[in-house]
CSV table of C-alpha atoms in Angstrom, one decimal:
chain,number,residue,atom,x,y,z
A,185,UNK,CA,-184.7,-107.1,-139.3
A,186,UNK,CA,-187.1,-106.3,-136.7
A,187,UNK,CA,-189.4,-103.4,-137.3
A,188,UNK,CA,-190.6,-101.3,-134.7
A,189,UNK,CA,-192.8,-99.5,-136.9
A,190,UNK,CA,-195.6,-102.5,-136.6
A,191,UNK,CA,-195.8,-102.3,-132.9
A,192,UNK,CA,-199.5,-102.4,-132.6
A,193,UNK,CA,-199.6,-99.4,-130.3
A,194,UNK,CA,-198.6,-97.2,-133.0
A,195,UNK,CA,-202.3,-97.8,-134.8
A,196,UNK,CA,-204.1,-98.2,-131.3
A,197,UNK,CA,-206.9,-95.7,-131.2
A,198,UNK,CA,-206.5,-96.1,-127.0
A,199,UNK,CA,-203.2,-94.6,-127.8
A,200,UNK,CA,-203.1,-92.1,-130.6
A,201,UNK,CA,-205.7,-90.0,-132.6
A,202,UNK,CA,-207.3,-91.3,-135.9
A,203,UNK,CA,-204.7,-88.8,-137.8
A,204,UNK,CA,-202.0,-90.3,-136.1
A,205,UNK,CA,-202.7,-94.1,-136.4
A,206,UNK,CA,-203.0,-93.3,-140.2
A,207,UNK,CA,-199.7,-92.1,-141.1
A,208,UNK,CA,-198.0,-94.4,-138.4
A,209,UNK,CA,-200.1,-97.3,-140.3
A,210,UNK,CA,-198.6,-95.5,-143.7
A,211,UNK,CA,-194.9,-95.4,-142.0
A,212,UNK,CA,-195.4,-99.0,-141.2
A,213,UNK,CA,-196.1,-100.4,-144.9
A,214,UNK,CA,-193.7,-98.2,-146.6
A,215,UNK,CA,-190.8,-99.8,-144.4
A,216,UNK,CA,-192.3,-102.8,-145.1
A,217,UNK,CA,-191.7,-101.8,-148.7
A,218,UNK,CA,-188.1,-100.2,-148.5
A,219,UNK,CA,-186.4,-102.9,-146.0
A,220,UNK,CA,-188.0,-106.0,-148.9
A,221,UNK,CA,-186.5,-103.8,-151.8
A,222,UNK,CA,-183.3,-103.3,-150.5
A,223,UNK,CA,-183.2,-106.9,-150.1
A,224,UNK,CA,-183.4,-107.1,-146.1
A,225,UNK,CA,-185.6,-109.5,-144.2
A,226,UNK,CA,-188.5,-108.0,-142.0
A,227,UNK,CA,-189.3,-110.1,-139.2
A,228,UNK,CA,-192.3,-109.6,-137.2
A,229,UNK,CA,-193.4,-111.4,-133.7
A,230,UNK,CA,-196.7,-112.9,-132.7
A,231,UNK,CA,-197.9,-110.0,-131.4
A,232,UNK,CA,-197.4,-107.8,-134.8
A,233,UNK,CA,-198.9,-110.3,-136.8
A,234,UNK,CA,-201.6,-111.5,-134.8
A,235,UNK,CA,-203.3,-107.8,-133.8
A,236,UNK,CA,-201.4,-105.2,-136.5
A,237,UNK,CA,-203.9,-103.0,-138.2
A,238,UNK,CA,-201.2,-102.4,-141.0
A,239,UNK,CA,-200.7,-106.7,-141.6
A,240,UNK,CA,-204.7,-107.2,-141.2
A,241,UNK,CA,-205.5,-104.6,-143.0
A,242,UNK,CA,-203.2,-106.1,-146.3
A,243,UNK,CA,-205.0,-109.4,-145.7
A,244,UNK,CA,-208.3,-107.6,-145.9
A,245,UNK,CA,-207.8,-106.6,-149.3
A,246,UNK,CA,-208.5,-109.2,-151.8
A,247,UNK,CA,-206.3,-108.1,-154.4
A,248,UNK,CA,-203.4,-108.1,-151.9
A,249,UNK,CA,-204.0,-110.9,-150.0
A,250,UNK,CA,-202.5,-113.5,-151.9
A,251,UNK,CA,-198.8,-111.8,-152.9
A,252,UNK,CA,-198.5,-110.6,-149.6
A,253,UNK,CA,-199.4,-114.2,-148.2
A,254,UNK,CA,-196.9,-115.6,-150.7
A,255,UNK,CA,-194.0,-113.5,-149.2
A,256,UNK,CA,-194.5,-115.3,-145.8
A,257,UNK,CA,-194.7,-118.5,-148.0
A,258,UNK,CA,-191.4,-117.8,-149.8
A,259,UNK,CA,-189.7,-116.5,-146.2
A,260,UNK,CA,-189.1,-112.9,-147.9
A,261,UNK,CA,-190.9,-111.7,-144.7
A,262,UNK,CA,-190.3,-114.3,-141.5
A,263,UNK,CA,-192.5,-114.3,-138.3
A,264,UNK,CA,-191.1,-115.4,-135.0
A,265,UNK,CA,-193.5,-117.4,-132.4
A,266,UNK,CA,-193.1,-117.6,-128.4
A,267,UNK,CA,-192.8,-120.7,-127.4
A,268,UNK,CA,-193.3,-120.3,-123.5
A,269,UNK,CA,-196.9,-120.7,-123.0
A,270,UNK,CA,-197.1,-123.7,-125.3
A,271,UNK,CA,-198.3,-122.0,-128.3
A,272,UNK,CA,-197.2,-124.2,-131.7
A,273,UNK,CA,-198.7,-122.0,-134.3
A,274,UNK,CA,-200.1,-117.9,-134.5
A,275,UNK,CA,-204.0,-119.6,-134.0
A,276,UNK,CA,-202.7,-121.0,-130.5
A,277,UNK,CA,-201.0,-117.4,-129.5
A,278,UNK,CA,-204.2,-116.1,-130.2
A,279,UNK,CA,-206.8,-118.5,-128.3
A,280,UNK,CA,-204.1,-118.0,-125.5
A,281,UNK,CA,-204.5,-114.1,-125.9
A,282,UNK,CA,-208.0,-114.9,-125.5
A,283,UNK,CA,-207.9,-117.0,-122.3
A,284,UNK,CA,-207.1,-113.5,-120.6
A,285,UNK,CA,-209.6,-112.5,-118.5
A,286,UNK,CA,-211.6,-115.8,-118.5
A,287,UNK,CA,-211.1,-116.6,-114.6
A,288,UNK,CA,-212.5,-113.2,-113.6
A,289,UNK,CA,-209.2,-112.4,-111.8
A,290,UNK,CA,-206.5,-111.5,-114.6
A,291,UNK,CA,-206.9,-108.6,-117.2
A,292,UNK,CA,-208.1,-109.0,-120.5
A,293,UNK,CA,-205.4,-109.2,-123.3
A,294,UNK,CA,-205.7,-105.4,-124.8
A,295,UNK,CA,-206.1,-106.4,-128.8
A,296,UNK,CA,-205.1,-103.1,-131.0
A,297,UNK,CA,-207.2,-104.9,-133.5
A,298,UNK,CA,-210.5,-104.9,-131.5
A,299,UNK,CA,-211.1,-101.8,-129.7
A,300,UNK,CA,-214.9,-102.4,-130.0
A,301,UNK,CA,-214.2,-105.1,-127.5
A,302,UNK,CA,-213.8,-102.4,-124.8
A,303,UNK,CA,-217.3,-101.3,-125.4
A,304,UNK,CA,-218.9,-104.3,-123.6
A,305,UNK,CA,-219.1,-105.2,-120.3
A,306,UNK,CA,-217.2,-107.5,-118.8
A,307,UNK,CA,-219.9,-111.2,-119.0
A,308,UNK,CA,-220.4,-110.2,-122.2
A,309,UNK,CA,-216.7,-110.2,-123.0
A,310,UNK,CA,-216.1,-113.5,-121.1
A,311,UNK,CA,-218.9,-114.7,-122.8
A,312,UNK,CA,-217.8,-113.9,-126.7
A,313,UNK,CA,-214.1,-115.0,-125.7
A,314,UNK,CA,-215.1,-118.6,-124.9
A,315,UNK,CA,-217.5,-118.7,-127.7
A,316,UNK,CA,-214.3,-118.0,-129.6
A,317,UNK,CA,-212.5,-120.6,-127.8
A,318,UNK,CA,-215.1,-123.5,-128.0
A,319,UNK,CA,-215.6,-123.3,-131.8
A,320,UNK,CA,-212.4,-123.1,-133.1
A,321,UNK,CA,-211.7,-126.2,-130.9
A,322,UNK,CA,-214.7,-127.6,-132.9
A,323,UNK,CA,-214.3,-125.8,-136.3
A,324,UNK,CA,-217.7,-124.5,-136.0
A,325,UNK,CA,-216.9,-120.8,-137.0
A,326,UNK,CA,-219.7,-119.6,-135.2
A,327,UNK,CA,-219.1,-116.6,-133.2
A,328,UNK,CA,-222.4,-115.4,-132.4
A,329,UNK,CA,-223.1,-113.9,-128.8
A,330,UNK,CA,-226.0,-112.1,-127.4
A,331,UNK,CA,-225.4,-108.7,-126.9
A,332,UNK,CA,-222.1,-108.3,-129.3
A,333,UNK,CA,-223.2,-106.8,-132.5
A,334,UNK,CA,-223.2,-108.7,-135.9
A,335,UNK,CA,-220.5,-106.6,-137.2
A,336,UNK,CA,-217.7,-107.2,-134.5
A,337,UNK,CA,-218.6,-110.3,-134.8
A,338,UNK,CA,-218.2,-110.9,-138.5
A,339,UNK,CA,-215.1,-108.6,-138.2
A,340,UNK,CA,-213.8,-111.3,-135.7
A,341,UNK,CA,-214.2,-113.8,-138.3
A,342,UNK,CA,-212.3,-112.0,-140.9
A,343,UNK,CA,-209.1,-111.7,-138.8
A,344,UNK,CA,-209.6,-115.6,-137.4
A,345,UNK,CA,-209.7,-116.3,-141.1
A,346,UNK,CA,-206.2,-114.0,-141.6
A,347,UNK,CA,-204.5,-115.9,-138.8
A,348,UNK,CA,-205.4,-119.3,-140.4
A,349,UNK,CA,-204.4,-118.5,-143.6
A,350,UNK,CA,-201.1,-117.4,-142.3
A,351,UNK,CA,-200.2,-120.1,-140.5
A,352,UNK,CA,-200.9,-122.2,-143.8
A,353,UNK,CA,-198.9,-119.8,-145.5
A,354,UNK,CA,-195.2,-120.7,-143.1
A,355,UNK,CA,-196.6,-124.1,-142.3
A,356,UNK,CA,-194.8,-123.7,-139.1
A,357,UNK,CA,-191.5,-122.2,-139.9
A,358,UNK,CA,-191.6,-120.1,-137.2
A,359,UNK,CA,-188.8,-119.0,-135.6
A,360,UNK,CA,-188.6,-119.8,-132.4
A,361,UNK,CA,-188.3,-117.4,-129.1
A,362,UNK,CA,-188.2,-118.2,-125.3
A,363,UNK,CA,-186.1,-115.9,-123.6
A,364,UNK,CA,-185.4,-111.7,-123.7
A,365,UNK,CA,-181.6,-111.3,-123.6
A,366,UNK,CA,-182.5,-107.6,-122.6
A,367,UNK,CA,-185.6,-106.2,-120.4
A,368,UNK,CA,-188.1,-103.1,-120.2
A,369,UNK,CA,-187.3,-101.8,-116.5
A,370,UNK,CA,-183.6,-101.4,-117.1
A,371,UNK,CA,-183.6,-100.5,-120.7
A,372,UNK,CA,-185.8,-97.5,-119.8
A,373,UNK,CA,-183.3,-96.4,-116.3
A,374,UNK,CA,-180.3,-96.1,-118.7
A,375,UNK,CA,-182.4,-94.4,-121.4
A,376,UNK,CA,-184.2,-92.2,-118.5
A,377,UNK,CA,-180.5,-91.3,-117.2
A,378,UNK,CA,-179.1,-90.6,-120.2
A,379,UNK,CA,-181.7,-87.9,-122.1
A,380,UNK,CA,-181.9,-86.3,-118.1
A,381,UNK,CA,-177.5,-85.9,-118.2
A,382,UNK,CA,-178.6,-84.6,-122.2
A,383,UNK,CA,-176.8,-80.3,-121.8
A,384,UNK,CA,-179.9,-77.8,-121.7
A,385,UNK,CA,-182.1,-80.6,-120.6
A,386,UNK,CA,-185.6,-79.0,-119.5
A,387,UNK,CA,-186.2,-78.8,-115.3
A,388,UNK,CA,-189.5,-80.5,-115.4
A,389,UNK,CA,-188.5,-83.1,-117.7
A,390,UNK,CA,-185.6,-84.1,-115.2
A,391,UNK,CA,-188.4,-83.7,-112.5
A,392,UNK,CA,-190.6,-86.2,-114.3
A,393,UNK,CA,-188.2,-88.4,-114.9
A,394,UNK,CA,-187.6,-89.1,-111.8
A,395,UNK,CA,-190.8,-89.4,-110.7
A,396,UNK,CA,-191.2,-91.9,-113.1
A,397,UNK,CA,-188.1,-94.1,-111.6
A,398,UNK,CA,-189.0,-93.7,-108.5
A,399,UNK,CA,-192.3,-95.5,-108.8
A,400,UNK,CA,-190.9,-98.6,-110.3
A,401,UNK,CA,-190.0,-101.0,-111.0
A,402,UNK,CA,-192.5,-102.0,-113.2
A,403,UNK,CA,-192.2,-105.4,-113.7
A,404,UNK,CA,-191.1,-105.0,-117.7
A,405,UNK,CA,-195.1,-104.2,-118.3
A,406,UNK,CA,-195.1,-101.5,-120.6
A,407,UNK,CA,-199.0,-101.2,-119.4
A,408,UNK,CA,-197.5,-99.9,-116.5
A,409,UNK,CA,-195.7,-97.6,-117.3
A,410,UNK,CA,-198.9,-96.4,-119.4
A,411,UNK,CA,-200.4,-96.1,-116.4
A,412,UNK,CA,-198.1,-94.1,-114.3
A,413,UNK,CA,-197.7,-91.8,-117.3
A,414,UNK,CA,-201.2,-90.9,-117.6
A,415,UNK,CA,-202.0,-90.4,-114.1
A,416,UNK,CA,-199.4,-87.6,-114.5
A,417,UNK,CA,-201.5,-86.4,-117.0
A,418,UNK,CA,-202.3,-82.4,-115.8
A,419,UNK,CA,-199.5,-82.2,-113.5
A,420,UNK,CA,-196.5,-82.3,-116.5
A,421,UNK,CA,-196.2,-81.0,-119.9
A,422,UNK,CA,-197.9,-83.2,-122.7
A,423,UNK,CA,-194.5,-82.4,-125.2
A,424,UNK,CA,-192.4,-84.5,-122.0
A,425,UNK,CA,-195.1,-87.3,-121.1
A,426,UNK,CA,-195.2,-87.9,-125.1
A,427,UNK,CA,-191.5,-88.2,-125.1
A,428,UNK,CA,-191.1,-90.0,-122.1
A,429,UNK,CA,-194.0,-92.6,-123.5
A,430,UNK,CA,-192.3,-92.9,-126.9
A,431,UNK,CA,-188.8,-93.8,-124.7
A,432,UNK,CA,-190.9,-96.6,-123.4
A,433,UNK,CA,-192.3,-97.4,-126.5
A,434,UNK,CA,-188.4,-98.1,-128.0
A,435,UNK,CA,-187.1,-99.5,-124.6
A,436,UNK,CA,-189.8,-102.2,-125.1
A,437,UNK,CA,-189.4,-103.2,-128.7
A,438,UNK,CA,-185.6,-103.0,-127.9
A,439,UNK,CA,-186.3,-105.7,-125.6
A,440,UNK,CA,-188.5,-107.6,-128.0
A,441,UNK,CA,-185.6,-107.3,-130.5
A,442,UNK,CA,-183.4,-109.0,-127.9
A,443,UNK,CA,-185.5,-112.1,-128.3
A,444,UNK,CA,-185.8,-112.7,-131.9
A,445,UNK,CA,-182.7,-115.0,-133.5
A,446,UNK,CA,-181.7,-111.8,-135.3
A,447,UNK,CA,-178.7,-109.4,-134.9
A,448,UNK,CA,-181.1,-106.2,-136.7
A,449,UNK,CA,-183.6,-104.2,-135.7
A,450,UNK,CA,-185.2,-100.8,-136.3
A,451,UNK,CA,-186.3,-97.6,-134.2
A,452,UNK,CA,-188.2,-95.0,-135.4
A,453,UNK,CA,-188.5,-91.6,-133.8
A,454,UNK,CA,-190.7,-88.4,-134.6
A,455,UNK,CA,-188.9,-85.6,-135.4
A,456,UNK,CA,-189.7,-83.3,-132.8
A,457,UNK,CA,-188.1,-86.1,-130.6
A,458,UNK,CA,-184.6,-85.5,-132.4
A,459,UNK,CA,-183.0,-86.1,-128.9
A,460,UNK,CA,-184.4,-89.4,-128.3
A,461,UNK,CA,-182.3,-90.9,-131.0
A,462,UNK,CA,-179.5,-89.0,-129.9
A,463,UNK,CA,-179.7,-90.9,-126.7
A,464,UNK,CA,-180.1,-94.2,-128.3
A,465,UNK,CA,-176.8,-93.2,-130.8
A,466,UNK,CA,-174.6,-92.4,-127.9
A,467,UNK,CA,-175.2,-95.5,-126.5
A,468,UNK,CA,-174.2,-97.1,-129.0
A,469,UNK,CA,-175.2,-100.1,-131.6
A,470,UNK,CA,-176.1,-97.8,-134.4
A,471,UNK,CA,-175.6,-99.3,-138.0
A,472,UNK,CA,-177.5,-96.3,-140.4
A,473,UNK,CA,-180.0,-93.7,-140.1
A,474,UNK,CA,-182.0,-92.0,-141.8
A,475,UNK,CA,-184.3,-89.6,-142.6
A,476,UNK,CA,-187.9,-90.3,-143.6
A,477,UNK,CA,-190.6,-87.8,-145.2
A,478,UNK,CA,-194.0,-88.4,-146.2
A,479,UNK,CA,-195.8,-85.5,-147.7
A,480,UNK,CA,-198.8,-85.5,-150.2
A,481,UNK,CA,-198.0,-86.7,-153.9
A,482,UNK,CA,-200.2,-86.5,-156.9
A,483,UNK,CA,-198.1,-89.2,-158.8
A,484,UNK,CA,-199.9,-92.2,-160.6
A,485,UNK,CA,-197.2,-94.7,-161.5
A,486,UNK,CA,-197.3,-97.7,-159.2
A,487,UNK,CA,-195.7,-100.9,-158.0
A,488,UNK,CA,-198.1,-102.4,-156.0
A,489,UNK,CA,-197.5,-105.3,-153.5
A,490,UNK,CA,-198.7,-107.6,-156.3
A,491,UNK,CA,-196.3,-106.5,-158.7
A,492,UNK,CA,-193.5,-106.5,-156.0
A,493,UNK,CA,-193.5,-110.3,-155.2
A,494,UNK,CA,-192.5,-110.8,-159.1
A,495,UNK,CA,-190.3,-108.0,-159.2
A,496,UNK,CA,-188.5,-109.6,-156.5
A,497,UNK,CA,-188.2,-112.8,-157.5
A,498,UNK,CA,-186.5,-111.4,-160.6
A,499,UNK,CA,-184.2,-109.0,-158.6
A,500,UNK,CA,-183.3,-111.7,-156.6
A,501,UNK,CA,-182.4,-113.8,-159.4
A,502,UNK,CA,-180.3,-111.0,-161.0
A,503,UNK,CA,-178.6,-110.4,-157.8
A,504,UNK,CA,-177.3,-113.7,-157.7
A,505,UNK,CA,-176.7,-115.4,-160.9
A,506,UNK,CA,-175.0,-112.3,-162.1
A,507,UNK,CA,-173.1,-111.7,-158.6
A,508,UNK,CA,-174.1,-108.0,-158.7
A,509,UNK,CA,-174.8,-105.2,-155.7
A,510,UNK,CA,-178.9,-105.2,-155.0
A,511,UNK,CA,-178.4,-101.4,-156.5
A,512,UNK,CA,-176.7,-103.1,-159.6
A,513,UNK,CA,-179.6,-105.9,-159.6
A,514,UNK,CA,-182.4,-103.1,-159.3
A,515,UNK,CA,-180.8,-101.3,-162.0
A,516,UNK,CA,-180.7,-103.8,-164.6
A,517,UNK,CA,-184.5,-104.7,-163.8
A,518,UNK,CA,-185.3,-101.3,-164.6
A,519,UNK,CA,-183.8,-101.7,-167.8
A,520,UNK,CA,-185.8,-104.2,-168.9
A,521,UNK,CA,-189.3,-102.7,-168.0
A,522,UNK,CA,-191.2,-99.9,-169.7
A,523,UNK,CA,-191.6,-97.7,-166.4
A,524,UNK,CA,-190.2,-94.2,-167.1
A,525,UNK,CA,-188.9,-92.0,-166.1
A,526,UNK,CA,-189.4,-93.2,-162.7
A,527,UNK,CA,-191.2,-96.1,-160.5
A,528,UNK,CA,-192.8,-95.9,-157.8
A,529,UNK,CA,-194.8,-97.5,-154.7
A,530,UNK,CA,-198.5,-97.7,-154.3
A,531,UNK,CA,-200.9,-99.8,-152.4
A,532,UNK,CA,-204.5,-99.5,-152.0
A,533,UNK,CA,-207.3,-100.6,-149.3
A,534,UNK,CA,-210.4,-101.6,-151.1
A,535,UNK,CA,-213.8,-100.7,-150.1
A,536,UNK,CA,-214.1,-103.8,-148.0
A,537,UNK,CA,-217.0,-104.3,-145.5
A,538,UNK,CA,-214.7,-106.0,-143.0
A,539,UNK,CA,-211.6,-103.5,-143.4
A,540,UNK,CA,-214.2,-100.4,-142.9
A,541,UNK,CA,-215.3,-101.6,-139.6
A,542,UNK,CA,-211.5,-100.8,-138.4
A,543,UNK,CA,-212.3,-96.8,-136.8
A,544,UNK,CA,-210.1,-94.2,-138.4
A,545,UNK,CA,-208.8,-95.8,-141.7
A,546,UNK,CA,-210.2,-94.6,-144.7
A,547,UNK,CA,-211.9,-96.4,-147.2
A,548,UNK,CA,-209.2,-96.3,-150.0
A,549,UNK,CA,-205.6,-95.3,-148.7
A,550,UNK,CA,-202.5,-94.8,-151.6
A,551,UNK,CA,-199.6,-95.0,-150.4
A,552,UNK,CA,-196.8,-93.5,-153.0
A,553,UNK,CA,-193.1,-93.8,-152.9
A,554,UNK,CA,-189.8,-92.5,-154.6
A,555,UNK,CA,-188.1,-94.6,-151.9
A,556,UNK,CA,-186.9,-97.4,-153.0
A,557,UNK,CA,-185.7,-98.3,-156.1
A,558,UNK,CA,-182.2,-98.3,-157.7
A,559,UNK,CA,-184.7,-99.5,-160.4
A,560,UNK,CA,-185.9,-96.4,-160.2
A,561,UNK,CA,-183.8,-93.3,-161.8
A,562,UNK,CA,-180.3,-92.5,-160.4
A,563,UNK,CA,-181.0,-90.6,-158.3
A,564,UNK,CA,-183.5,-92.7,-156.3
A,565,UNK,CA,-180.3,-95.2,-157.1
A,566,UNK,CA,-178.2,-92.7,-155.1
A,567,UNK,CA,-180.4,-92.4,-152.5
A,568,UNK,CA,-180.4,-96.1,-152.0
A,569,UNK,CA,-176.6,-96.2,-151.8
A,570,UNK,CA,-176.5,-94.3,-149.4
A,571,UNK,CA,-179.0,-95.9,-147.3
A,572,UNK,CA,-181.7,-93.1,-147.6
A,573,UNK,CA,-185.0,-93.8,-148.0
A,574,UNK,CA,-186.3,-90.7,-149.8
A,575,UNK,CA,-189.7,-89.1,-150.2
A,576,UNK,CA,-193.0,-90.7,-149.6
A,577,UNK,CA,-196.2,-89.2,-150.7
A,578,UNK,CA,-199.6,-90.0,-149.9
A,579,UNK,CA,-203.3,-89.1,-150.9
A,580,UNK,CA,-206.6,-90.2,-149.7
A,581,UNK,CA,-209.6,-91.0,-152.0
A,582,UNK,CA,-213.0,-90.8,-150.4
A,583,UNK,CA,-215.0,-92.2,-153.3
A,584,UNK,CA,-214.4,-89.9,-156.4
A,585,UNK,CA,-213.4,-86.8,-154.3
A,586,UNK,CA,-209.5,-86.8,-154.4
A,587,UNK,CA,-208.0,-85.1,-150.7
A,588,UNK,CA,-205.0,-84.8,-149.1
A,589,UNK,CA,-204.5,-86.1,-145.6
A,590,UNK,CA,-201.4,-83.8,-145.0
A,591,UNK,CA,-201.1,-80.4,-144.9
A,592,UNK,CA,-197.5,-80.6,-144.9
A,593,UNK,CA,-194.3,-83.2,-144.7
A,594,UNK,CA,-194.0,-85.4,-142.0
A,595,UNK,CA,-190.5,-86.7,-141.3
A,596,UNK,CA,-189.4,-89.2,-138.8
A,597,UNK,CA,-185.6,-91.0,-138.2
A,598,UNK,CA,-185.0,-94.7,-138.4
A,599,UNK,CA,-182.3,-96.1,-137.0
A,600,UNK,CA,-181.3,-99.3,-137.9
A,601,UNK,CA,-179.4,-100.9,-134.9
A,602,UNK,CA,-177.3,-104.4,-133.5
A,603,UNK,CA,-177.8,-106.6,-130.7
A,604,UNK,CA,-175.5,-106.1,-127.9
């Protein structure tokens, strides 16, 4: 299943506001959560893995870092690598990624990871990137540049050391992509054309629109598109650039989708963009939706992501030496634990020098959920029969003060779709 909810632009400070790259980082892990507890496979690309806050920021954390890496191990989560430019492993995507830039005539790759990067000018850039380059072709590990500070470059280290460790982890069991069975430019026209034919469908939004078509095509760059869109910035309503940015936004992982060796994948829409989806549905495709709320939660009962990889293992086995539903299977797990009345989801980001250096997330970050479990009560049990994914709550600790990060629930649709 691949998830749209790790695109990295979704916890891109270029792109949203610190508030923003939170929850979508908190929308991100929690699917993470439900699709591995209903017993799906995520499957992230290069990109996700390689420059995702939410995946780095897991790694980060010591007391994560090893379960989470064992789910890649065990293929509960599976990563897919592009094979086009040579790359053999995530490392070589990323000193490819790096390479961007180098001969003073292309742009450099845009990492959501490091935003720092966009801080210095463009020597020193070249500069650190080929440091980069040179010592991982000699294992030397040192990054040092003159004139890039000594955090960025120690936070450079800790995600170089993530990237390694994960391609230990699938010791290259990668599956493999080449080609894109569908592209960007005329993904967005029939999306574009459709919300504009939508009844009651606002004049400067069909204005827009056009405008946008009419300057392409865009060569599949979603960049450009970016672009366009925020030189209209002033001349349209934010409410329609947002909408008609999150279109290209869905258009483009829709077209990722369409080159991963998978029939699944997800989109995910904010609710005020109801009629997004509704273009997407009529279309076609559409297996399930649903509805997704995360709103703040005192609740203190946890399964964390270390306690999931052995929970899973055990559903897993109930599932199939008993040949019972994954409800059924989650159901009889529960009977044999001691958490009552209800389980629930939580995962934590410790105070970690290297993870604070990321701008916006907080230092600790829970992350609670009535989602997922049939092993939960009933009627989290019904919830999952019907393919619901429930409440999510979530609360900030900023040392020992306790405060909530929303004011009120935030809901957003997922549609779970099929290659066409």
């Amino acid at each position: 299943m691949f998830l749209d909810l790790l695109d990295t632009t979704r916890t891109s400070k270029e792109q949203n506001t610190i508030e923003e790259c939170t929850i979508n980082a908190i929308q991100g892990e929690s699917m993470l959560f439900y699709l591995l507890m209903s017993g799906q496979t995520p499957t992230l690309n290069q990109t996700q893995i390689m420059d995702s806050a939410i995946i780095h920021q897991i790694l980060l954390n010591n007391h994560i870092r090893e379960p989470f890496l064992k789910l890649i191990k065990t293929e509960k989560i599976q990563l897919t690598l592009y094979t086009g430019n040579g790359a053999q492993s995530l490392q070589d995507y990323f000193k490819n990624s790096l390479k961007y830039g180098l001969d003073n005539e292309q742009q450099f790759f845009d990492f959501s990871i490091f935003p720092f990067l966009k801080q210095y000018d463009a020597n020193t850039r070249r500069t650190l990137h080929a440091t980069i380059l040179k010592t991982l072709e000699h294992n030397t590990y040192n990054f040092k540049t003159s004139g890039v500070e000594a955090e960025h470059i120690e936070y450079i280290g800790a995600i170089i050391e993530n990237i390694q460790d994960i391609d230990r982890a699938i010791k290259g069991q990668y599956l493999l992509t080449k080609t894109f069975n569908k592209h960007l430019d005329p993904l967005f026209q029939s999306q574009c054309q459709a919300l504009m034919n939508f009844e009651n469908t606002d004049p400067e939004f069909i204005r827009l629109c056009r405008e946008l078509l009419s300057k392409g095509p865009y060569g599949n760059r979603r960049s450009a598109y970016y672009n366009v869109l925020k030189s209209m910035q002033g001349h349209y309503s934010e409410i329609h650039l947002s909408k008609l940015k999150q279109t290209v936004d869905n258009c483009y992982n829709q077209a990722i989708a369409s080159s991963i060796p998978d029939d699944g994948y997800s989109l995910n829409f904010s609710s005020e963009f109801v009629d997004l989806a509704q273009s997407i549905q009529n279309n076609g495709g559409l297996q399930r939706k649903e509805l997704i709320a995360i709103k703040p939660s005192d609740k203190s009962i946890y399964i964390t992501w270390h306690t999931l990889v052995d929970m899973l293992e055990e559903v897993d086995r109930l599932e199939q030496s008993k040949g019972i539903s994954r409800v059924a299977a989650l159901n009889e797990y529960k009977r044999t634990q001691s958490f009552k009345p209800i389980i629930q989801v939580a995962k934590y980001l410790a105070h970690d020098t290297a993870a604070s250096l990321i701008p916006g997330v907080p230092q600790v970050v829970e992350i609670v959920s009535d989602l997922i479990t049939g092993a939960a009560s009933d009627w989290t049990g019904g919830l999952l029969k019907k393919q619901s994914v429930g409440e999510i709550g979530v609360s900030i600790k900023e040392g020992k003060r306790k405060s909530k990060i929303l004011g009120q629930t935030i809901e957003f649709l997922s549609m779970t779709m099929r290659q066409s």
